[in-house]
Tab-separated table of C-alpha atoms in Angstrom:
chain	number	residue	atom	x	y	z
A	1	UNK	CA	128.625	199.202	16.193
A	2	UNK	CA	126.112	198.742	18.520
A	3	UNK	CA	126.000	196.626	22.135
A	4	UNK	CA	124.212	193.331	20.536
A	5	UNK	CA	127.142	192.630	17.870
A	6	UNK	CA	129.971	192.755	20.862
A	7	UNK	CA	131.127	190.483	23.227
A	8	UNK	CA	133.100	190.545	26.539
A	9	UNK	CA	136.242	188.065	26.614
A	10	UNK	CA	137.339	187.428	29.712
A	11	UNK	CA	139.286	184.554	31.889
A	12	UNK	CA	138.400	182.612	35.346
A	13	UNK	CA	141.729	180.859	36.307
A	14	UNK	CA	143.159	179.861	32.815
A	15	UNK	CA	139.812	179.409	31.139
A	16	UNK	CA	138.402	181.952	28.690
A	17	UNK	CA	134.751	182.645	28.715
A	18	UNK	CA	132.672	185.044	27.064
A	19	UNK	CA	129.448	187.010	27.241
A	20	UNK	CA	127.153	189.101	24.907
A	21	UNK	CA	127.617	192.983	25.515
A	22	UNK	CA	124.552	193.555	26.262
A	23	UNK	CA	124.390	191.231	29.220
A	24	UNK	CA	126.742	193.353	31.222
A	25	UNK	CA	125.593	196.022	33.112
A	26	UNK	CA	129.249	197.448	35.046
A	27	UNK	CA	132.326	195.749	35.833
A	28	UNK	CA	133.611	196.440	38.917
A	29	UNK	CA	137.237	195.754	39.897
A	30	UNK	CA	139.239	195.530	43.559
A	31	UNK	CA	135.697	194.025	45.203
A	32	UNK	CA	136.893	191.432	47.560
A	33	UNK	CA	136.730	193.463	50.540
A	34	UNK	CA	133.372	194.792	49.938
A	35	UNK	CA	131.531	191.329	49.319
A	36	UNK	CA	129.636	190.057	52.292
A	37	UNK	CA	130.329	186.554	52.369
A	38	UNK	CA	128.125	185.629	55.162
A	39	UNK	CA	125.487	185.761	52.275
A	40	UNK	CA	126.123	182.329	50.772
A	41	UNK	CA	123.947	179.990	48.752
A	42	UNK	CA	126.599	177.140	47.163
A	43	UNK	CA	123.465	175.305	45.656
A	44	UNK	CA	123.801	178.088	42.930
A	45	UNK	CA	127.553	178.988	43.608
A	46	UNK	CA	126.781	182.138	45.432
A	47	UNK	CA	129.998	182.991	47.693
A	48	UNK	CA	127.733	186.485	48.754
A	49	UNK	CA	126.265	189.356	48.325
A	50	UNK	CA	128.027	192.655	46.504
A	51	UNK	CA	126.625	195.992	47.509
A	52	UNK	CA	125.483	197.573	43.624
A	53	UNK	CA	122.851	201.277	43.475
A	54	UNK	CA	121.576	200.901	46.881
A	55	UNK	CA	120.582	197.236	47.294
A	56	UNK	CA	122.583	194.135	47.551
A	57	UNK	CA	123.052	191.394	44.378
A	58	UNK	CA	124.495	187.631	44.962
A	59	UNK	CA	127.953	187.526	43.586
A	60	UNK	CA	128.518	183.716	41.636
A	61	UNK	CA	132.089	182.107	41.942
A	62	UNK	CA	131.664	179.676	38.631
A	63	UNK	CA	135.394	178.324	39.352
A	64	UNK	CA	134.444	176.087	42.172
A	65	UNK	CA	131.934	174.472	40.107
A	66	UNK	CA	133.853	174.212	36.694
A	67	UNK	CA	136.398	172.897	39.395
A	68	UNK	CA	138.719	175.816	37.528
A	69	UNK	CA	141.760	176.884	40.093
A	70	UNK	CA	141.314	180.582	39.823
A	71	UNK	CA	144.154	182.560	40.262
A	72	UNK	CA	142.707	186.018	42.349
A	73	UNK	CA	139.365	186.761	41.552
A	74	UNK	CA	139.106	190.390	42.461
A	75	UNK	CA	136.689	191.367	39.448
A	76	UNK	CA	132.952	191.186	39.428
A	77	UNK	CA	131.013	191.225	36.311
A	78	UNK	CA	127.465	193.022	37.107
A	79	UNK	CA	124.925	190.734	35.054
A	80	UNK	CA	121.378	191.129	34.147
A	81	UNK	CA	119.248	188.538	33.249
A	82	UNK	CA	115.363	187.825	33.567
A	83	UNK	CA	115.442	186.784	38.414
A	84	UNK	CA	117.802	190.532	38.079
A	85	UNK	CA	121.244	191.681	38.748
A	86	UNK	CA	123.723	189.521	39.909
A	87	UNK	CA	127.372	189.451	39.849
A	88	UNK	CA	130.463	187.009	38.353
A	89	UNK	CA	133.720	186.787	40.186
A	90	UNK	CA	136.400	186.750	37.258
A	91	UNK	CA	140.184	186.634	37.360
A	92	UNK	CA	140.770	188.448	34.253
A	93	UNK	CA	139.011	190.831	31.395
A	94	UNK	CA	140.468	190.857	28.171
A	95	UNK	CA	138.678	193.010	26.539
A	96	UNK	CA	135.375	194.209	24.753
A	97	UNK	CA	135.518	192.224	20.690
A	98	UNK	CA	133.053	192.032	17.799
A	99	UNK	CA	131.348	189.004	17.375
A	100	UNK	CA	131.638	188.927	13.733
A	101	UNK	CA	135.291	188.279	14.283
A	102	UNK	CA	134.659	185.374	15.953
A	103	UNK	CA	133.734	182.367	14.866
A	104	UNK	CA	130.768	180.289	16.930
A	105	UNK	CA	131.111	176.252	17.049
A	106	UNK	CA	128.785	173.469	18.641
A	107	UNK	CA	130.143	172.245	22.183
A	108	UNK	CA	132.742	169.124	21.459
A	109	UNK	CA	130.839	165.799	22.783
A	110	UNK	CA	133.664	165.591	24.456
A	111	UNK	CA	132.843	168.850	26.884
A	112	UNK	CA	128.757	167.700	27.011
A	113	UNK	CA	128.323	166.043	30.409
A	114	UNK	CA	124.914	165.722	31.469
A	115	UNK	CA	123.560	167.726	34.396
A	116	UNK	CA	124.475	171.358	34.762
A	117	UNK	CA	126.532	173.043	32.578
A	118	UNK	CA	126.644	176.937	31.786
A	119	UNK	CA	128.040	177.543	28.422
A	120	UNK	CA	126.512	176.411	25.300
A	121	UNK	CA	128.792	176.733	22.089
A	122	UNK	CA	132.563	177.938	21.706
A	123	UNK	CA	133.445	181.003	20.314
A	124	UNK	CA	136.729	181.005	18.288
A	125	UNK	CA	138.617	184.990	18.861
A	126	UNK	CA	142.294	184.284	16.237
A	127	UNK	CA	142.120	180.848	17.238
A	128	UNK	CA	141.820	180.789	20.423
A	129	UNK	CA	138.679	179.106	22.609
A	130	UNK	CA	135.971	181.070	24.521
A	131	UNK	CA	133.230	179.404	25.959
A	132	UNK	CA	130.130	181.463	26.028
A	133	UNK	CA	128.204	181.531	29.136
A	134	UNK	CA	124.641	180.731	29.264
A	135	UNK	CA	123.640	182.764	32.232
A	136	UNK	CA	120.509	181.950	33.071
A	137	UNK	CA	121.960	178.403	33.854
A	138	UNK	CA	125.157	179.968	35.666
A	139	UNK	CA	123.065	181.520	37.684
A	140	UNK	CA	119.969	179.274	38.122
A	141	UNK	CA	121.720	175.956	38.132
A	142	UNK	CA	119.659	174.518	35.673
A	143	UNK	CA	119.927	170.714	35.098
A	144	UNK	CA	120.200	169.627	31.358
């Protein structure tokens, strides 16, 4: 099965989230001491820089803007996307899944708010909701 047809399943505070395999470039775990948080942009949520192959990427904290309570983020998820590497503090990974046993839905109205928002539909993994990240907008800020 190749990287496009998997996903990543993983949890900031109580809230699953997921990700498209091939939008993950490392996970790196135990990071809080090596984050340099003197690096900080909070118009985009960046809480600092991670050191990753000789340069330095912005690490993302996405629970302070969800306004999610996350338990001990001590997991970064090393992202690529179109502006480069950057990283997502997580609390939890469950665990690498095949999208064909999920099942994708439209966002409830309910969830829509207007300006920014990161995730665009809900995946469904044995009944249980994942919302999957947009991350160019998690990372950009993009206004909708």
């Amino acid at each position: 099965m190749d990287a496009i047809a998997r996903r990543l399943l993983f949890q900031i505070g109580t809230v699953g989230f997921c990700l498209n395999l091939g939008e993950l470039v490392e996970i790196r775990e135990q990071i809080t001491e090596l984050i340099d948080y003197s690096q900080v942009d909070q118009q985009v949520s960046v809480v600092g820089t991670l050191p990753f192959h000789q340069a330095s990427i912005p690490v993302v904290n996405l629970a302070s803007r969800l306004d999610i309570l996350s338990v001990s983020p001590d997991i970064v998820l090393v992202l690529n996307s179109s502006a480069g590497n950057w990283g997502l503090l997580v609390d939890h990974v469950e665990g690498f899944y095949s999208a064909t046993e999920m099942t994708d839905c439209l966002v409830p109205l309910l969830l829509q708010a207007d300006g920014w928002c990161c995730f665009d539909r809900i995946a469904l993994y044995s009944g249980i909701p994942f919302l999957r990240l947009n991350l160019s907008d998690c990372y950009s800020g993009a206004e909708r």
